[in-house]
Amino acid sequence: MEPVKIGVLISGGGTNLQAIIDNINNGNINGKIELIISNKEDAYGLVRGQKENIETLYLDRKQYNSEEEYNLELIKSFKARKVELIILAGYLRVLSKDFIEEFSGRIINIHPSLIPSFCGKGYYGERVHKAVLDYGVKITGATVHFVDEGTDTGPIILQEPVRVEDSDTLDTLKEKVLNVEHKILVQAVKLYCENRLAIRGRKVIIK
Ligand code: GRF
């Protein structure tokens, strides 16, 4: 099968992106990253792409009059490279309706909690783990899901739990969850690239 053309959106360190790069390089994922776009100029994920000779692009939101215009540029950039699958790997901006429609059923996001807990507006990055620790839950985890027009509300592809220990701090919990994120994001992208994911309403069936 031809490798699936992948576009990645990032805003930060890009450790999830790196996990995808590594699993493409070792043949585990039948994909090819055609373009990495960041909304942050200093996102280390851009460097990770450059080291692999993957095309990278920094798009400055301030150069555009609206979120819609910014997203139209994102769409244009990915379509110009015939990208099929979009991966949000720590991307912190909201996607427009146009973008979601353009890539409907082909946008995968990784979230650092067991959705529907600790997700939605304002729940990203370390804020998620702080809310988990403050609440005192015993189990958290990570979720990979298809993106719909809501925030962290699309059909769930994979989840994996992480036990919260009394001794856990923000940093130890973040580390544990991030390792699980890498694992299930790679697995979900692999399944997509092998055409083994089917969306049935709110459910994702693994064929
Ligand atoms: C992490 O907090 C992760 O949970 C979320 O985005 C953040 C950055 O991840 N998905 P990365 O290292 O940039 O992939």
PDB file of N, CA, C and O and ligand atoms in Angstrom, residues 10-18 48 88-92 109-112 124-126 129 174 177-178 181-182, ligand 1:
ATOM      1  N   ILE A  10       1.704  21.342  15.217  1.00  0.00           N
ATOM      2  CA  ILE A  10       2.317  21.362  16.547  1.00  0.00           C
ATOM      3  C   ILE A  10       2.332  22.782  17.113  1.00  0.00           C
ATOM      4  O   ILE A  10       2.146  23.761  16.374  1.00  0.00           O
ATOM      5  N   SER A  11       2.590  22.838  18.440  1.00  0.00           N
ATOM      6  CA  SER A  11       2.788  24.152  19.069  1.00  0.00           C
ATOM      7  C   SER A  11       3.976  24.137  20.026  1.00  0.00           C
ATOM      8  O   SER A  11       4.337  25.175  20.574  1.00  0.00           O
ATOM      9  N   GLY A  12       4.527  22.908  20.269  1.00  0.00           N
ATOM     10  CA  GLY A  12       5.547  22.839  21.326  1.00  0.00           C
ATOM     11  C   GLY A  12       6.671  21.877  21.029  1.00  0.00           C
ATOM     12  O   GLY A  12       7.138  21.771  19.900  1.00  0.00           O
ATOM     13  N   GLY A  13       7.071  21.131  22.090  1.00  0.00           N
ATOM     14  CA  GLY A  13       8.271  20.301  22.042  1.00  0.00           C
ATOM     15  C   GLY A  13       8.258  19.208  20.997  1.00  0.00           C
ATOM     16  O   GLY A  13       9.290  18.810  20.474  1.00  0.00           O
ATOM     17  N   GLY A  14       7.050  18.694  20.667  1.00  0.00           N
ATOM     18  CA  GLY A  14       6.959  17.716  19.593  1.00  0.00           C
ATOM     19  C   GLY A  14       7.388  16.308  19.939  1.00  0.00           C
ATOM     20  O   GLY A  14       7.835  15.568  19.062  1.00  0.00           O
ATOM     21  N   THR A  15       7.261  15.882  21.188  1.00  0.00           N
ATOM     22  CA  THR A  15       7.633  14.498  21.516  1.00  0.00           C
ATOM     23  C   THR A  15       6.650  13.509  20.900  1.00  0.00           C
ATOM     24  O   THR A  15       7.035  12.418  20.491  1.00  0.00           O
ATOM     25  N   ASN A  16       5.389  13.919  20.745  1.00  0.00           N
ATOM     26  CA  ASN A  16       4.431  13.039  20.043  1.00  0.00           C
ATOM     27  C   ASN A  16       4.787  12.948  18.558  1.00  0.00           C
ATOM     28  O   ASN A  16       4.727  11.880  17.958  1.00  0.00           O
ATOM     29  N   LEU A  17       5.177  14.087  18.000  1.00  0.00           N
ATOM     30  CA  LEU A  17       5.641  14.101  16.593  1.00  0.00           C
ATOM     31  C   LEU A  17       6.839  13.172  16.438  1.00  0.00           C
ATOM     32  O   LEU A  17       6.912  12.380  15.491  1.00  0.00           O
ATOM     33  N   GLN A  18       7.758  13.248  17.381  1.00  0.00           N
ATOM     34  CA  GLN A  18       8.971  12.410  17.305  1.00  0.00           C
ATOM     35  C   GLN A  18       8.602  10.931  17.315  1.00  0.00           C
ATOM     36  O   GLN A  18       9.196  10.130  16.582  1.00  0.00           O
ATOM     37  N   ARG A  48      12.815  19.086  15.183  1.00  0.00           N
ATOM     38  CA  ARG A  48      12.719  17.620  15.014  1.00  0.00           C
ATOM     39  C   ARG A  48      12.420  17.278  13.545  1.00  0.00           C
ATOM     40  O   ARG A  48      13.003  16.354  12.976  1.00  0.00           O
ATOM     41  N   LEU A  88      -2.879  16.242  15.103  1.00  0.00           N
ATOM     42  CA  LEU A  88      -2.658  17.350  16.044  1.00  0.00           C
ATOM     43  C   LEU A  88      -1.792  16.799  17.164  1.00  0.00           C
ATOM     44  O   LEU A  88      -2.248  15.975  17.956  1.00  0.00           O
ATOM     45  N   ALA A  89      -0.523  17.210  17.155  1.00  0.00           N
ATOM     46  CA  ALA A  89       0.442  16.659  18.122  1.00  0.00           C
ATOM     47  C   ALA A  89       0.858  17.774  19.075  1.00  0.00           C
ATOM     48  O   ALA A  89       1.917  18.395  18.916  1.00  0.00           O
ATOM     49  N   GLY A  90      -0.008  18.060  20.032  1.00  0.00           N
ATOM     50  CA  GLY A  90       0.276  19.155  20.959  1.00  0.00           C
ATOM     51  C   GLY A  90       0.000  20.503  20.311  1.00  0.00           C
ATOM     52  O   GLY A  90       0.669  21.496  20.560  1.00  0.00           O
ATOM     53  N   TYR A  91      -0.995  20.548  19.428  1.00  0.00           N
ATOM     54  CA  TYR A  91      -1.373  21.789  18.760  1.00  0.00           C
ATOM     55  C   TYR A  91      -2.388  22.516  19.630  1.00  0.00           C
ATOM     56  O   TYR A  91      -3.395  21.906  20.035  1.00  0.00           O
ATOM     57  N   LEU A  92      -2.128  23.791  19.921  1.00  0.00           N
ATOM     58  CA  LEU A  92      -2.939  24.460  20.945  1.00  0.00           C
ATOM     59  C   LEU A  92      -3.941  25.468  20.403  1.00  0.00           C
ATOM     60  O   LEU A  92      -4.610  26.152  21.154  1.00  0.00           O
ATOM     61  N   ASN A 109      -6.348  13.588  17.095  1.00  0.00           N
ATOM     62  CA  ASN A 109      -5.796  14.386  18.191  1.00  0.00           C
ATOM     63  C   ASN A 109      -5.426  13.488  19.358  1.00  0.00           C
ATOM     64  O   ASN A 109      -6.072  12.468  19.599  1.00  0.00           O
ATOM     65  N   ILE A 110      -4.385  13.887  20.086  1.00  0.00           N
ATOM     66  CA  ILE A 110      -3.983  13.191  21.299  1.00  0.00           C
ATOM     67  C   ILE A 110      -4.253  14.107  22.483  1.00  0.00           C
ATOM     68  O   ILE A 110      -3.912  15.289  22.442  1.00  0.00           O
ATOM     69  N   HIS A 111      -4.947  13.546  23.493  1.00  0.00           N
ATOM     70  CA  HIS A 111      -5.266  14.369  24.669  1.00  0.00           C
ATOM     71  C   HIS A 111      -4.771  13.646  25.928  1.00  0.00           C
ATOM     72  O   HIS A 111      -4.972  12.426  26.051  1.00  0.00           O
ATOM     73  N   PRO A 112      -4.176  14.393  26.868  1.00  0.00           N
ATOM     74  CA  PRO A 112      -3.541  13.748  28.029  1.00  0.00           C
ATOM     75  C   PRO A 112      -4.466  13.440  29.212  1.00  0.00           C
ATOM     76  O   PRO A 112      -4.122  13.659  30.369  1.00  0.00           O
ATOM     77  N   TYR A 124      -5.534  21.737  28.683  1.00  0.00           N
ATOM     78  CA  TYR A 124      -4.453  21.312  27.784  1.00  0.00           C
ATOM     79  C   TYR A 124      -3.145  21.305  28.564  1.00  0.00           C
ATOM     80  O   TYR A 124      -3.020  21.954  29.599  1.00  0.00           O
ATOM     81  N   GLY A 125      -2.220  20.467  28.064  1.00  0.00           N
ATOM     82  CA  GLY A 125      -0.885  20.411  28.673  1.00  0.00           C
ATOM     83  C   GLY A 125      -0.954  20.156  30.179  1.00  0.00           C
ATOM     84  O   GLY A 125      -1.760  19.369  30.667  1.00  0.00           O
ATOM     85  N   GLU A 126      -0.123  20.878  30.906  1.00  0.00           N
ATOM     86  CA  GLU A 126       0.030  20.634  32.353  1.00  0.00           C
ATOM     87  C   GLU A 126      -1.248  20.955  33.127  1.00  0.00           C
ATOM     88  O   GLU A 126      -1.465  20.428  34.222  1.00  0.00           O
ATOM     89  N   HIS A 129      -3.044  17.788  33.998  1.00  0.00           N
ATOM     90  CA  HIS A 129      -2.467  16.989  35.099  1.00  0.00           C
ATOM     91  C   HIS A 129      -2.680  17.676  36.445  1.00  0.00           C
ATOM     92  O   HIS A 129      -2.918  17.020  37.460  1.00  0.00           O
ATOM     93  N   LYS A 174       2.944  13.845  34.441  1.00  0.00           N
ATOM     94  CA  LYS A 174       3.051  14.288  33.039  1.00  0.00           C
ATOM     95  C   LYS A 174       3.910  13.314  32.253  1.00  0.00           C
ATOM     96  O   LYS A 174       3.574  12.911  31.135  1.00  0.00           O
ATOM     97  N   VAL A 177       2.057   9.982  31.676  1.00  0.00           N
ATOM     98  CA  VAL A 177       0.991  10.106  30.676  1.00  0.00           C
ATOM     99  C   VAL A 177       1.574  10.316  29.293  1.00  0.00           C
ATOM    100  O   VAL A 177       1.117   9.727  28.304  1.00  0.00           O
ATOM    101  N   LEU A 178       2.647  11.114  29.212  1.00  0.00           N
ATOM    102  CA  LEU A 178       3.259  11.394  27.907  1.00  0.00           C
ATOM    103  C   LEU A 178       3.761  10.097  27.252  1.00  0.00           C
ATOM    104  O   LEU A 178       3.598   9.893  26.038  1.00  0.00           O
ATOM    105  N   GLU A 181       0.811   8.511  25.842  1.00  0.00           N
ATOM    106  CA  GLU A 181       0.390   9.261  24.639  1.00  0.00           C
ATOM    107  C   GLU A 181       1.157   8.786  23.415  1.00  0.00           C
ATOM    108  O   GLU A 181       0.577   8.502  22.344  1.00  0.00           O
ATOM    109  N   HIS A 182       2.470   8.717  23.555  1.00  0.00           N
ATOM    110  CA  HIS A 182       3.310   8.312  22.420  1.00  0.00           C
ATOM    111  C   HIS A 182       2.869   6.936  21.915  1.00  0.00           C
ATOM    112  O   HIS A 182       2.724   6.706  20.714  1.00  0.00           O
TER     113      HIS A 182
HETATM  114  C1  GRF B   1       1.567  17.407  25.992  1.00  0.00           C
HETATM  115  O1  GRF B   1       1.079  17.969  27.188  1.00  0.00           O
HETATM  116  C2  GRF B   1       0.570  16.453  25.467  1.00  0.00           C
HETATM  117  O2  GRF B   1      -0.204  15.943  26.503  1.00  0.00           O
HETATM  118  C3  GRF B   1      -0.301  17.251  24.579  1.00  0.00           C
HETATM  119  O3  GRF B   1       0.504  18.296  24.092  1.00  0.00           O
HETATM  120  C4  GRF B   1       1.619  18.507  24.984  1.00  0.00           C
HETATM  121  C5  GRF B   1       2.900  18.595  24.238  1.00  0.00           C
HETATM  122  O4  GRF B   1       3.217  17.374  23.694  1.00  0.00           O
HETATM  123  N1  GRF B   1      -0.832  16.424  23.540  1.00  0.00           N
HETATM  124  P1  GRF B   1       4.469  17.278  22.678  1.00  0.00           P
HETATM  125  O5  GRF B   1       5.654  16.864  23.498  1.00  0.00           O
HETATM  126  O6  GRF B   1       4.654  18.658  22.062  1.00  0.00           O
HETATM  127  O7  GRF B   1       4.069  16.250  21.686  1.00  0.00           O
END
